[in-house]
Tab-separated table of C-alpha atoms in Angstrom:
chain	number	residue	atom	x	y	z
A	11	UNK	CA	27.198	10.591	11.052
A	12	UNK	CA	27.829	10.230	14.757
A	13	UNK	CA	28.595	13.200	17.337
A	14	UNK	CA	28.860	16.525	15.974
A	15	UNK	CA	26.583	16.004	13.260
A	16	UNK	CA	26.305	19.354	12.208
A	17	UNK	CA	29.583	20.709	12.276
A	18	UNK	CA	30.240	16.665	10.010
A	19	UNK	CA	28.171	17.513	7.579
A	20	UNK	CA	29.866	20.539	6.431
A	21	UNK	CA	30.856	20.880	2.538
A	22	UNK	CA	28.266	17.644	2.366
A	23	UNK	CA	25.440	17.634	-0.125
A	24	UNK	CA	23.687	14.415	1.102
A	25	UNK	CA	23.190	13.504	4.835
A	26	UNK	CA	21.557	10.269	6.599
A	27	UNK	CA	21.640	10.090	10.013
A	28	UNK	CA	21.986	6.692	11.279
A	29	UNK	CA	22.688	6.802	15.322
A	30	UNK	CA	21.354	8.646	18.110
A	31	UNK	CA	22.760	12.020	19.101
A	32	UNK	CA	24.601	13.360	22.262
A	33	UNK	CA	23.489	16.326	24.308
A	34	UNK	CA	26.954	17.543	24.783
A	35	UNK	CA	27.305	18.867	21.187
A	36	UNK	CA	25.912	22.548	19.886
A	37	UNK	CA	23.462	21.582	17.059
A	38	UNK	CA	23.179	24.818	15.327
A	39	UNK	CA	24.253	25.147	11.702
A	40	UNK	CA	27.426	26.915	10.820
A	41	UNK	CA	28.028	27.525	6.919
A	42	UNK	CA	26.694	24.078	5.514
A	43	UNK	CA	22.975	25.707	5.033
A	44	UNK	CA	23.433	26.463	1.839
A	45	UNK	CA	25.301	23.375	0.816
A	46	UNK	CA	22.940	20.603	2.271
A	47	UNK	CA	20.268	19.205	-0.545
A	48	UNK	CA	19.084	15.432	0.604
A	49	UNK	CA	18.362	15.388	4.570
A	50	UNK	CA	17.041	11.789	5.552
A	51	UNK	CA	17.201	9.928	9.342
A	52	UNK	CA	16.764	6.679	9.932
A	53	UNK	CA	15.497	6.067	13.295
A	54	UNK	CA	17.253	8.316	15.305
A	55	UNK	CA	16.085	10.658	17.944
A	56	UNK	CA	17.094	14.444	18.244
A	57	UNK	CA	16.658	17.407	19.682
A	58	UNK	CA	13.845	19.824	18.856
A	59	UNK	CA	16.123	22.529	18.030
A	60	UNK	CA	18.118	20.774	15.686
A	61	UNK	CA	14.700	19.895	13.827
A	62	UNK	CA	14.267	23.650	13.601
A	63	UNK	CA	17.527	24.403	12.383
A	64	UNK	CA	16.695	22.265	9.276
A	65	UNK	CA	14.744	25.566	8.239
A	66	UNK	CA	17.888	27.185	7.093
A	67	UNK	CA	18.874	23.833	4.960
A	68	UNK	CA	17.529	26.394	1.876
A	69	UNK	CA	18.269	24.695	-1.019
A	70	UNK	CA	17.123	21.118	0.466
A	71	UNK	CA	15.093	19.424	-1.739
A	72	UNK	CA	15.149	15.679	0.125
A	73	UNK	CA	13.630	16.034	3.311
A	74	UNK	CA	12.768	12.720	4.857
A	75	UNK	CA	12.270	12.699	8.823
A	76	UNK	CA	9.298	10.678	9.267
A	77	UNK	CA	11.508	7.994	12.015
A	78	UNK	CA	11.221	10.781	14.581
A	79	UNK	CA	8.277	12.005	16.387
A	80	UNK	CA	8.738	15.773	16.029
A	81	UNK	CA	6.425	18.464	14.874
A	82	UNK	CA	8.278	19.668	10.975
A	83	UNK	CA	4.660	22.130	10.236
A	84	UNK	CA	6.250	25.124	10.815
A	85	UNK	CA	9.826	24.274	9.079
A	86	UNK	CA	8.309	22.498	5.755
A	87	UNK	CA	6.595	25.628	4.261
A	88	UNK	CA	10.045	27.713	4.536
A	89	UNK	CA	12.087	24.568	2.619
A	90	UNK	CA	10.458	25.946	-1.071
A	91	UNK	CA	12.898	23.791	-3.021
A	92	UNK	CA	11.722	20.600	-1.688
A	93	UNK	CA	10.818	17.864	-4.287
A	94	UNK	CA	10.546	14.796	-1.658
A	95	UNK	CA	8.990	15.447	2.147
A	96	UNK	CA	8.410	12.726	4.452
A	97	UNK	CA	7.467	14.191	8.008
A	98	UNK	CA	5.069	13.913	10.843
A	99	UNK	CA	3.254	17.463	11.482
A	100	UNK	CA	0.508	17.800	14.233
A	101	UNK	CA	-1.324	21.036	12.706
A	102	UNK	CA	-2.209	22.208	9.075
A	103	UNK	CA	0.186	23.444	6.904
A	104	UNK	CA	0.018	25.565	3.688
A	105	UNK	CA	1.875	24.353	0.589
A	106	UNK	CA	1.685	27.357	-1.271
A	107	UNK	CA	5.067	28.198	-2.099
A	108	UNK	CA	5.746	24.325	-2.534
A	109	UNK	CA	5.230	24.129	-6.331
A	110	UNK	CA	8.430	21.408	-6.663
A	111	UNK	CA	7.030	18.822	-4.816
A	112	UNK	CA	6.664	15.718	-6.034
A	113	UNK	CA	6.522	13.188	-3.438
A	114	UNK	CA	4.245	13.990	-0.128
A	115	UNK	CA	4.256	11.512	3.151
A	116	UNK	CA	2.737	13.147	6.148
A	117	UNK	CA	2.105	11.294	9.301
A	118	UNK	CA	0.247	12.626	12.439
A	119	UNK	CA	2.248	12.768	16.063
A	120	UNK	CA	-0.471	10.207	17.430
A	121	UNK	CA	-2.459	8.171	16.187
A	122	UNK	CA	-5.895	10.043	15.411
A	123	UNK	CA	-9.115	8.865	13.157
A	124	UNK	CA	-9.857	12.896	13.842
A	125	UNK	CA	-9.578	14.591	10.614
A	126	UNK	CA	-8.809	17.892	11.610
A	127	UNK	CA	-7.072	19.771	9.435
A	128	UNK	CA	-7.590	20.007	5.227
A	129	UNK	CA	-4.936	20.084	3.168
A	130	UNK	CA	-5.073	21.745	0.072
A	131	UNK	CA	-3.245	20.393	-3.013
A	132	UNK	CA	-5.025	21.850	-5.842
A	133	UNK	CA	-2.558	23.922	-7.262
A	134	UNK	CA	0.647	21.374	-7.245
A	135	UNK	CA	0.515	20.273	-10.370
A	136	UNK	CA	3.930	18.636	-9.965
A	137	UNK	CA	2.984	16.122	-7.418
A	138	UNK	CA	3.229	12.798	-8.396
A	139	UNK	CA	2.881	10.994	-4.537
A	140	UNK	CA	0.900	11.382	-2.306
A	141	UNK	CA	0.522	9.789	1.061
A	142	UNK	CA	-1.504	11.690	4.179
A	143	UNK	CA	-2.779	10.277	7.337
A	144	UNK	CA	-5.190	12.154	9.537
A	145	UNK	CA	-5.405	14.033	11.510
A	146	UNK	CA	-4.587	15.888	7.849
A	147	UNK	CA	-6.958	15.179	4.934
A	148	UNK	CA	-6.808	16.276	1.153
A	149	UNK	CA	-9.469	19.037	0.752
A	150	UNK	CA	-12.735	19.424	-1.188
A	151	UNK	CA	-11.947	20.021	-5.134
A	152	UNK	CA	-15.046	21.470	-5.322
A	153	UNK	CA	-14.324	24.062	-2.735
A	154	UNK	CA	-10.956	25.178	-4.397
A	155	UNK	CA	-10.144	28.132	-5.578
A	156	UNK	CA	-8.663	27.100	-8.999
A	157	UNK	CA	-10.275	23.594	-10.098
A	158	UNK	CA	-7.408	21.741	-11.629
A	159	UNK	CA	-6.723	18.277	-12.721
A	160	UNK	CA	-3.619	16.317	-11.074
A	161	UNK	CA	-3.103	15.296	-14.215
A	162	UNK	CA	1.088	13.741	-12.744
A	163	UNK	CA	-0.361	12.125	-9.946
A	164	UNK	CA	0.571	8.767	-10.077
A	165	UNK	CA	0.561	7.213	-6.137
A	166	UNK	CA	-2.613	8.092	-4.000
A	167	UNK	CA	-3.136	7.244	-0.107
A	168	UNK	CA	-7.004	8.106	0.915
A	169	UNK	CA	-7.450	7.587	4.741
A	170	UNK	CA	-10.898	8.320	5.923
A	171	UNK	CA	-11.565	11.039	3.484
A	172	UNK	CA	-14.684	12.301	2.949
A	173	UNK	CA	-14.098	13.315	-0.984
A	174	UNK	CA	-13.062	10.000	-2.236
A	175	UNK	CA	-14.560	10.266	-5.603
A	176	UNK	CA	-13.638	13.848	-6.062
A	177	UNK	CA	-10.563	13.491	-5.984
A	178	UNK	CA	-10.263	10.181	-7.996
A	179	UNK	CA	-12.138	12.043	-10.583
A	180	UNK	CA	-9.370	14.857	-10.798
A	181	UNK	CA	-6.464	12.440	-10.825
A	182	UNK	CA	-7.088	10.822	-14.020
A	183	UNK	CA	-3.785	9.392	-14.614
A	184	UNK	CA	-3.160	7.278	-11.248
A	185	UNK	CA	-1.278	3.845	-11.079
A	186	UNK	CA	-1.824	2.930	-7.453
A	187	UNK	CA	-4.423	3.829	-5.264
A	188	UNK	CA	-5.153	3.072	-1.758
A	189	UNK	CA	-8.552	3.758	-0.163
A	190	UNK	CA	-8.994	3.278	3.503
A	191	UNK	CA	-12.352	3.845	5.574
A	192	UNK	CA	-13.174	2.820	8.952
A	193	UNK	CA	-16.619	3.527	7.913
A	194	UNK	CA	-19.372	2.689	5.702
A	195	UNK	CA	-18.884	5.530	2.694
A	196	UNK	CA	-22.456	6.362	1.298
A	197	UNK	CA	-21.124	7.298	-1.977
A	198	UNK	CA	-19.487	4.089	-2.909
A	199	UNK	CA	-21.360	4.157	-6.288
A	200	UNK	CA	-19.840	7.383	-6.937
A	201	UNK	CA	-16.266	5.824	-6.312
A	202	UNK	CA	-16.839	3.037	-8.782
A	203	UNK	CA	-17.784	5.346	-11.181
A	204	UNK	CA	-14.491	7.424	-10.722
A	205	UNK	CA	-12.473	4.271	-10.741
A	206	UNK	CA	-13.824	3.470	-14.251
A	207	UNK	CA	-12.510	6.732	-15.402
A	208	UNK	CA	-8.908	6.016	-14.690
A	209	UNK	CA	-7.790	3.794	-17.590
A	210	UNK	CA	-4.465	3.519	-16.156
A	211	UNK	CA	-4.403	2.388	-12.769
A	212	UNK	CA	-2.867	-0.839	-12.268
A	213	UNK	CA	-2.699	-1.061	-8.339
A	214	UNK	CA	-5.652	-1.047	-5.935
A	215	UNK	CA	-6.115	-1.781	-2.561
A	216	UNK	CA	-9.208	-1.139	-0.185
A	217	UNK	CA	-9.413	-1.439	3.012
A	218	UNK	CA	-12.036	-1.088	6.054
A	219	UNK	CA	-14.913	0.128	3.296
A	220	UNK	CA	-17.557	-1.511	0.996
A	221	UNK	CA	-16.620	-3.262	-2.215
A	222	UNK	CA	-18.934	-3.873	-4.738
A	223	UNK	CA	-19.608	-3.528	-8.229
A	224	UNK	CA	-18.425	-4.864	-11.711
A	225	UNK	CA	-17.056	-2.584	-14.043
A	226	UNK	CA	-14.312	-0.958	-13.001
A	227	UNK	CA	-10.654	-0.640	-13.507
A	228	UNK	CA	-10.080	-2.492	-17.171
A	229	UNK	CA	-6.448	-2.487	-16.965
A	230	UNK	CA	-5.849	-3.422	-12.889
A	231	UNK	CA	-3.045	-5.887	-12.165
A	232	UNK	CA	-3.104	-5.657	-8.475
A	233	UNK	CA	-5.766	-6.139	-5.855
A	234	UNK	CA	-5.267	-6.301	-2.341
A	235	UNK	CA	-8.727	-6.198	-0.452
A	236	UNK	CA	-8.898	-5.776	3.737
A	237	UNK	CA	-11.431	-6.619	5.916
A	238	UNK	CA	-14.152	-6.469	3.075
A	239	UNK	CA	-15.767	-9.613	3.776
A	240	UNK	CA	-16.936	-9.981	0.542
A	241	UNK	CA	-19.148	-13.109	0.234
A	242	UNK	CA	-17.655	-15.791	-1.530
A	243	UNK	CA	-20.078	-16.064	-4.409
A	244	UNK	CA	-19.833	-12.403	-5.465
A	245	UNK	CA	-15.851	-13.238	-5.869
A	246	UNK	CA	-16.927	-13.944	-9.310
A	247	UNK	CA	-16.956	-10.396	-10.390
A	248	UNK	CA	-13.445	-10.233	-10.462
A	249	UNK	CA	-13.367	-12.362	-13.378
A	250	UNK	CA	-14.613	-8.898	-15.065
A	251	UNK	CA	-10.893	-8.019	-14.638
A	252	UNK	CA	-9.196	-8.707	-17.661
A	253	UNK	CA	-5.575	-7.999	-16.523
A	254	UNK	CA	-5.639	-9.104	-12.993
A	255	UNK	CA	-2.105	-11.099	-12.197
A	256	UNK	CA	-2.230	-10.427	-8.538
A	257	UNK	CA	-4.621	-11.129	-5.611
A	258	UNK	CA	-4.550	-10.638	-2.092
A	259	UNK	CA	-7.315	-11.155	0.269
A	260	UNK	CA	-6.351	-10.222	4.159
A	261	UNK	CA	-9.863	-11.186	5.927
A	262	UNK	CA	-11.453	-9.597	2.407
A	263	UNK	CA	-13.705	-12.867	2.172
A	264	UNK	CA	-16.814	-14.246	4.441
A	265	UNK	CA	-18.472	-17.732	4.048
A	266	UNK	CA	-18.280	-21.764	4.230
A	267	UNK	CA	-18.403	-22.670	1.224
A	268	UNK	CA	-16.339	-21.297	-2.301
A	269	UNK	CA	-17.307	-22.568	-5.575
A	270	UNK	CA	-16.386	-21.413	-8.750
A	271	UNK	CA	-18.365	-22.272	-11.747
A	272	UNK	CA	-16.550	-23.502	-15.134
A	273	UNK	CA	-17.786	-20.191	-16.819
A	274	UNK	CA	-15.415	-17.770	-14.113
A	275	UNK	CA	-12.359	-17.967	-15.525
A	276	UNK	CA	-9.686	-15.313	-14.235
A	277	UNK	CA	-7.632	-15.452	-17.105
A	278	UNK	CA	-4.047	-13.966	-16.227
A	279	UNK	CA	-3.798	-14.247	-12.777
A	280	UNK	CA	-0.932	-15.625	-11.443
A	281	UNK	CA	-0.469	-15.189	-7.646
A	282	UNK	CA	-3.233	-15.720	-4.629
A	283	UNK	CA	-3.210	-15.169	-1.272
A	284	UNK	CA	-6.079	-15.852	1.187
A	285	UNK	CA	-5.659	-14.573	4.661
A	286	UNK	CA	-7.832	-15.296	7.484
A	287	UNK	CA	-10.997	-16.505	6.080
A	288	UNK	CA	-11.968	-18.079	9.089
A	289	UNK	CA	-14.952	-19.694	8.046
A	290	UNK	CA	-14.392	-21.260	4.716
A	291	UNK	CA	-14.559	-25.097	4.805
A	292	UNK	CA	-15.130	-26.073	1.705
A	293	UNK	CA	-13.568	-24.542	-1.948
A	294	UNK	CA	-14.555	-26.269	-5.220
A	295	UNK	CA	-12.974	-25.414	-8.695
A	296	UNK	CA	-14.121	-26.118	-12.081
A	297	UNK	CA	-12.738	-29.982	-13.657
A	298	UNK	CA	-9.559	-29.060	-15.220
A	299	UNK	CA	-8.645	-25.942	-12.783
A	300	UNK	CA	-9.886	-23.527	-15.834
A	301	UNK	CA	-10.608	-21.019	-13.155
A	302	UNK	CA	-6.941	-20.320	-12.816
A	303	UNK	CA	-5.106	-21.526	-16.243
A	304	UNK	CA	-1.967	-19.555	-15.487
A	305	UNK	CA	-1.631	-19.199	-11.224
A	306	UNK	CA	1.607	-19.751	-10.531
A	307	UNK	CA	1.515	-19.138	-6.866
A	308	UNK	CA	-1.036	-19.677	-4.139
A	309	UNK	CA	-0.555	-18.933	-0.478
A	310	UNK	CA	-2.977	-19.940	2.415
A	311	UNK	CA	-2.488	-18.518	5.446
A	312	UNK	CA	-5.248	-18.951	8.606
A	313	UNK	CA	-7.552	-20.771	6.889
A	314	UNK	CA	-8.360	-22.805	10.296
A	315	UNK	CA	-11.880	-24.699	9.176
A	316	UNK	CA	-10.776	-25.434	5.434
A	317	UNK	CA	-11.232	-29.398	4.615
A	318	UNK	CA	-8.363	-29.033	1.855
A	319	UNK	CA	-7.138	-27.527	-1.520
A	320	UNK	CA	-9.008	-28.262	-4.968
A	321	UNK	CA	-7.259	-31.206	-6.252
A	322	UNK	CA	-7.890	-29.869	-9.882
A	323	UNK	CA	-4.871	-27.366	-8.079
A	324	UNK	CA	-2.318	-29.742	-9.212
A	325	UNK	CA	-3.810	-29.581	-12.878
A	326	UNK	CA	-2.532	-25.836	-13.305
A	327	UNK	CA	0.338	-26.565	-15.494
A	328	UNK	CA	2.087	-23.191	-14.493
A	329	UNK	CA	1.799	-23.042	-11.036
A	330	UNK	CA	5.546	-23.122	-8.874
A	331	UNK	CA	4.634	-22.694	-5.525
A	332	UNK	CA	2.142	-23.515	-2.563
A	333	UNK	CA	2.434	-21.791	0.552
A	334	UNK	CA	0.371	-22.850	3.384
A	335	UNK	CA	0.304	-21.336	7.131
A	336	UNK	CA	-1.336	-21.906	10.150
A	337	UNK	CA	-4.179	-24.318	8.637
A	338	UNK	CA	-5.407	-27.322	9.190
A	339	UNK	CA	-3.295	-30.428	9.081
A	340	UNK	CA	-6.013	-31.742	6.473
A	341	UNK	CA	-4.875	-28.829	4.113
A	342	UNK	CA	-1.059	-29.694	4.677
A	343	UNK	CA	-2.055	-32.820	4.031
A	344	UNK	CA	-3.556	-31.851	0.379
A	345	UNK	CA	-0.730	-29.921	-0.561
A	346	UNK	CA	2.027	-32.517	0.229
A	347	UNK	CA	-0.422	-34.963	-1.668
A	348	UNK	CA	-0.395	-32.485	-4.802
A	349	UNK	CA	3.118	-31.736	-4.438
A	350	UNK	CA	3.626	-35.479	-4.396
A	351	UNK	CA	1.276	-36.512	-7.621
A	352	UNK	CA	3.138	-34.039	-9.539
A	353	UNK	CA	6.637	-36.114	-8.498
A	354	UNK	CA	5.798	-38.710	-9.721
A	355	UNK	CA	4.512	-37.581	-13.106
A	356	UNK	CA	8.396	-36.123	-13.429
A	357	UNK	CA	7.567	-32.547	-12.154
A	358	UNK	CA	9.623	-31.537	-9.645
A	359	UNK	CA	9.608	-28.105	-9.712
A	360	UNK	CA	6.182	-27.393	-7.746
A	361	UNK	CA	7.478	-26.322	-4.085
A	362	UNK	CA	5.188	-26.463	-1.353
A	363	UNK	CA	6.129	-24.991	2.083
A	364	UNK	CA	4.169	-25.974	5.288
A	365	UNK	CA	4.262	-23.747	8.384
A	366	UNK	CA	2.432	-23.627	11.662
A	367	UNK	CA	5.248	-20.872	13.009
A	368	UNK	CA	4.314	-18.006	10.656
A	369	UNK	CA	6.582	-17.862	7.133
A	370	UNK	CA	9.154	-15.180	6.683
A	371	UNK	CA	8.019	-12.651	4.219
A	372	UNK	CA	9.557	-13.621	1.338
A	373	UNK	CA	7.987	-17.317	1.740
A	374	UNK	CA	4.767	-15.833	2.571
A	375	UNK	CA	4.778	-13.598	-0.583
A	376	UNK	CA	6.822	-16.044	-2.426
A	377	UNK	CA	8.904	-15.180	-5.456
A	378	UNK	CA	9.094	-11.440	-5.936
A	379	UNK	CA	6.041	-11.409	-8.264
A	380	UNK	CA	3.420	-9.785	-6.167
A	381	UNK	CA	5.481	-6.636	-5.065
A	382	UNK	CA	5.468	-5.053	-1.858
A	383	UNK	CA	2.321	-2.528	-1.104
């Protein structure tokens, strides 16, 4: 919608904005209110009193402004048909009257580690998605009034909160789960123990906190791990995962030297990528490549000091693609030799793609197998 938006979207159910507004026009609603039900911009800028105006969208229930950098706390709470909210709020809310909601994104104004204000979700047993960064923070389940179990929760963002376990222990039936913490949580054994209560969960990704620990998550397909700098030889433990298919590691890993025994065996995983462990020169694998019998993908990406791949790489009889960035020329090297040994047993199908300009995305994740999270 360009110019007039308002007096557009008249008689329209479903409205994305897609271009910037002009000041000449008189934003205030005439008689679409009661019409409009799916309100979503997309990077455009406008004026605080059109944001306000959204209030009398009643019967909205797709509300998704989180492109612009305006305060939507005190116009959310009146929109008590909403199902989807994606906003940016700079003070507490309540969510009382909210029982549709299935889908929560808040975002702070600014970016704050603060957490200020708690958020209480304890009584929205409809929510399925949830995503808040501080300075907002899920509150204590402890503390609540009415102890229930999120039992439709299936998405979970955790950014710096300080009940981590609590609330992983009343969401028993996640699927993806995100913890981030810019500090050292003292109750990481208590997370662990929560994760091994959700049977279900098949995404996980930690970032900025401690990870440790070996029995946990039976039925996990995805792990992406963020500046954990795990040592190498504890890697090992994820060979406790039975399902595992995907691994990412963005600066997750710390040491010189990677060797994995012929008794780790990390059975059905199929894509790796290592990113920026900056002081691994050396990785061994087991005679045979057992370590990885089905990996069909492997990306390297900053691996400066590495010497080169495992030969035994080029023995996996599933993998497709290499993908190596910004590494040494010694690792191109080993790849193009791999890629090359394969030739001329009559596989041509193994691509290899060398880079020392940074890959697009879909090179750097390669086919579509490891999803986007």
């Amino acid at each position: 919608m360009n110019g007039n938006v308002l007096e557009a979207i008249d008689d329209q159910r479903r409205v994305i904005l897609l271009s910037k507004y002009e000041e000449k026009y008189d934003y205030r609603p005439r008689h679409s209110s009661g019409i409009v039900r799916t309100f979503i911009s997309m990077g455009v800028a406008f004026p605080k009193e059109m944001s306000s105006s959204i209030s009398e969208f009643k019967l909205l229930k797709v509300l998704d402004s989180l492109s612009i950098k305006t305060d939507f706390s005190g116009v959310i709470p009146q929109l008590v048909h909403l199902r989807y909210v994606a906003a940016r709020i700079e003070k507490g809310l309540s969510l009382a009257k909210l029982r549709n909601l299935q889908t929560i994104i808040f975002k702070g104004l600014t970016v704050l580690h603060k957490l200020e204000q708690p958020l209480d979700i304890w009584r929205m047993t409809e929510i399925r998605h949830l995503h808040i960064r501080s300075p907002l923070y899920i509150s204590n389940p402890v503390e609540a009034e009415q102890t229930l179990f999120l039992n439709n929760l299936q998405t979970l963002y955790l950014y710096n909160s300080p009940f981590v376990a609590e609330i992983i222990r009343r969401s028993p039936n996640l699927k993806k789960l995100k913890i981030s913490d810019y500090s050292e949580h003292p109750d990481w054994p208590a997370i662990l123990d929560s994760l091994s209560l959700i049977q279900d969960l098949e995404t996980l990704h930690i970032k900025w906190t401690i990870f440790c620990g070996d029995n946990f998550c039976p039925n996990l397909k995805q792990l992406k791990l963020t500046c954990t700098w795990i040592p190498w030889e504890d890697v090992k433990l994820l060979a406790n995962l039975p399902n595992l298919e995907v691994l990412k590691g963005d600066r997750a890993f710390d040491g010189t030297y990677w060797k994995l025994d012929e008794d780790i065996v990390i059975h059905k995983l199929k894509y790796l990528l290592l990113n920026g462990c900056y002081h691994l020169e050396r990785w061994e694998l087991a005679a045979g490549s057992d370590n990885f019998p089905v990996l069909e993908q492997l990306i390297l990406d900053s691996l400066y000091t590495l010497e080169e791949i495992p030969e035994s790489i080029g023995d996996i009889m599933t993998r497709k693609f290499i993908g190596i960035n910004w590494c040494g020329s010694s690792v191109h090297t080993s790849a193009k030799k791999i890629q090359q040994e394969q030739q001329s047993l009559g596989n041509y199908e193994l691509q290899v793609k060398l880079s020392y300009e940074g890959m697009k995305d879909e090179e750097r994740e390669g086919v579509a197998l490891a999803g986007s999270w």
